[in-house]
Amino acid sequence: MVFSIALVWGALAAPSFALVAPGPSDITNCDDCQNLVNVDVDSDGRVTTADLLIVYSNIQKKIYTAASDVNSDGLVNMDDFTIVKRCLGCTVSASPFN
């Protein structure tokens, strides 16, 4: 997450928050998966093939759900699928979106 605060005409402006969505290459182990808010798409506490199938189904049907937007970039696409695939078998916190 990138935070920036700007000075505008000598006054402090409101901070702007630029969220940098993690890409599939950012996921190398289960610790990385723990940092994702909603990698456990079905909220059972584990990343399984069921999570993978939910994301894949939403990609195929062109359906957006916050739970399937694993990297929170506003899209449900193959990046989300690949992130879930890299997290398969990890135990994580349940998604707050379900």
Short mmCIF file of N, CA and C in Angstrom, two decimals, residues 26-40 47 70 82-93:
data_model
loop_
_atom_site.label_atom_id
_atom_site.label_comp_id
_atom_site.label_asym_id
_atom_site.label_seq_id
_atom_site.Cartn_x
_atom_site.Cartn_y
_atom_site.Cartn_z
N ASP A 26 3.89 -12.09 -6.90
CA ASP A 26 4.15 -11.65 -5.53
C ASP A 26 3.86 -12.75 -4.51
N ILE A 27 3.23 -13.83 -4.93
CA ILE A 27 2.84 -14.91 -4.03
C ILE A 27 3.85 -16.04 -4.15
N THR A 28 4.63 -16.26 -3.09
CA THR A 28 5.64 -17.31 -3.14
C THR A 28 5.45 -18.38 -2.08
N ASN A 29 4.64 -18.09 -1.04
CA ASN A 29 4.41 -19.08 0.02
C ASN A 29 3.12 -18.74 0.77
N CYS A 30 2.76 -19.57 1.75
CA CYS A 30 1.51 -19.36 2.49
C CYS A 30 1.52 -18.06 3.30
N ASP A 31 2.69 -17.59 3.71
CA ASP A 31 2.76 -16.31 4.43
C ASP A 31 2.26 -15.18 3.53
N ASP A 32 2.62 -15.23 2.26
CA ASP A 32 2.14 -14.21 1.31
C ASP A 32 0.63 -14.30 1.16
N CYS A 33 0.09 -15.51 1.19
CA CYS A 33 -1.35 -15.70 1.05
C CYS A 33 -2.10 -15.14 2.26
N GLN A 34 -1.49 -15.20 3.45
CA GLN A 34 -2.12 -14.66 4.65
C GLN A 34 -2.36 -13.16 4.54
N ASN A 35 -1.53 -12.47 3.76
CA ASN A 35 -1.64 -11.03 3.63
C ASN A 35 -2.78 -10.59 2.72
N LEU A 36 -3.35 -11.54 1.99
CA LEU A 36 -4.47 -11.21 1.10
C LEU A 36 -5.77 -11.30 1.88
N VAL A 37 -6.62 -10.32 1.72
CA VAL A 37 -7.85 -10.26 2.49
C VAL A 37 -8.82 -11.37 2.12
N ASN A 38 -8.93 -11.69 0.84
CA ASN A 38 -9.99 -12.61 0.42
C ASN A 38 -9.51 -13.74 -0.50
N VAL A 39 -8.36 -14.32 -0.21
CA VAL A 39 -7.90 -15.44 -1.03
C VAL A 39 -8.73 -16.69 -0.76
N ASP A 40 -9.34 -16.78 0.41
CA ASP A 40 -10.23 -17.90 0.74
C ASP A 40 -11.64 -17.51 0.30
N VAL A 47 -7.54 -22.62 1.49
CA VAL A 47 -7.57 -22.36 0.05
C VAL A 47 -7.58 -23.72 -0.63
N VAL A 70 -9.67 -11.44 -5.74
CA VAL A 70 -8.69 -11.82 -4.72
C VAL A 70 -7.65 -10.73 -4.47
N THR A 82 -4.80 -17.20 -10.72
CA THR A 82 -3.42 -17.63 -10.51
C THR A 82 -2.99 -17.43 -9.05
N ILE A 83 -3.45 -16.36 -8.43
CA ILE A 83 -3.13 -16.14 -7.01
C ILE A 83 -3.74 -17.25 -6.16
N VAL A 84 -5.01 -17.58 -6.41
CA VAL A 84 -5.65 -18.66 -5.65
C VAL A 84 -4.90 -19.97 -5.91
N LYS A 85 -4.52 -20.21 -7.16
CA LYS A 85 -3.78 -21.43 -7.49
C LYS A 85 -2.47 -21.51 -6.72
N ARG A 86 -1.77 -20.40 -6.60
CA ARG A 86 -0.50 -20.39 -5.86
C ARG A 86 -0.70 -20.57 -4.35
N CYS A 87 -1.91 -20.27 -3.86
CA CYS A 87 -2.20 -20.39 -2.44
C CYS A 87 -2.87 -21.72 -2.08
N LEU A 88 -3.09 -22.58 -3.06
CA LEU A 88 -3.75 -23.86 -2.78
C LEU A 88 -3.07 -24.59 -1.64
N GLY A 89 -3.88 -25.08 -0.71
CA GLY A 89 -3.36 -25.83 0.43
C GLY A 89 -3.04 -24.99 1.65
N CYS A 90 -3.07 -23.68 1.51
CA CYS A 90 -2.76 -22.79 2.64
C CYS A 90 -3.98 -22.62 3.54
N THR A 91 -3.73 -22.49 4.83
CA THR A 91 -4.77 -22.14 5.79
C THR A 91 -4.69 -20.64 6.00
N VAL A 92 -5.82 -19.96 5.83
CA VAL A 92 -5.84 -18.49 5.88
C VAL A 92 -7.07 -18.02 6.64
N SER A 93 -7.12 -16.73 6.90
CA SER A 93 -8.29 -16.13 7.53
C SER A 93 -9.43 -16.14 6.51
#
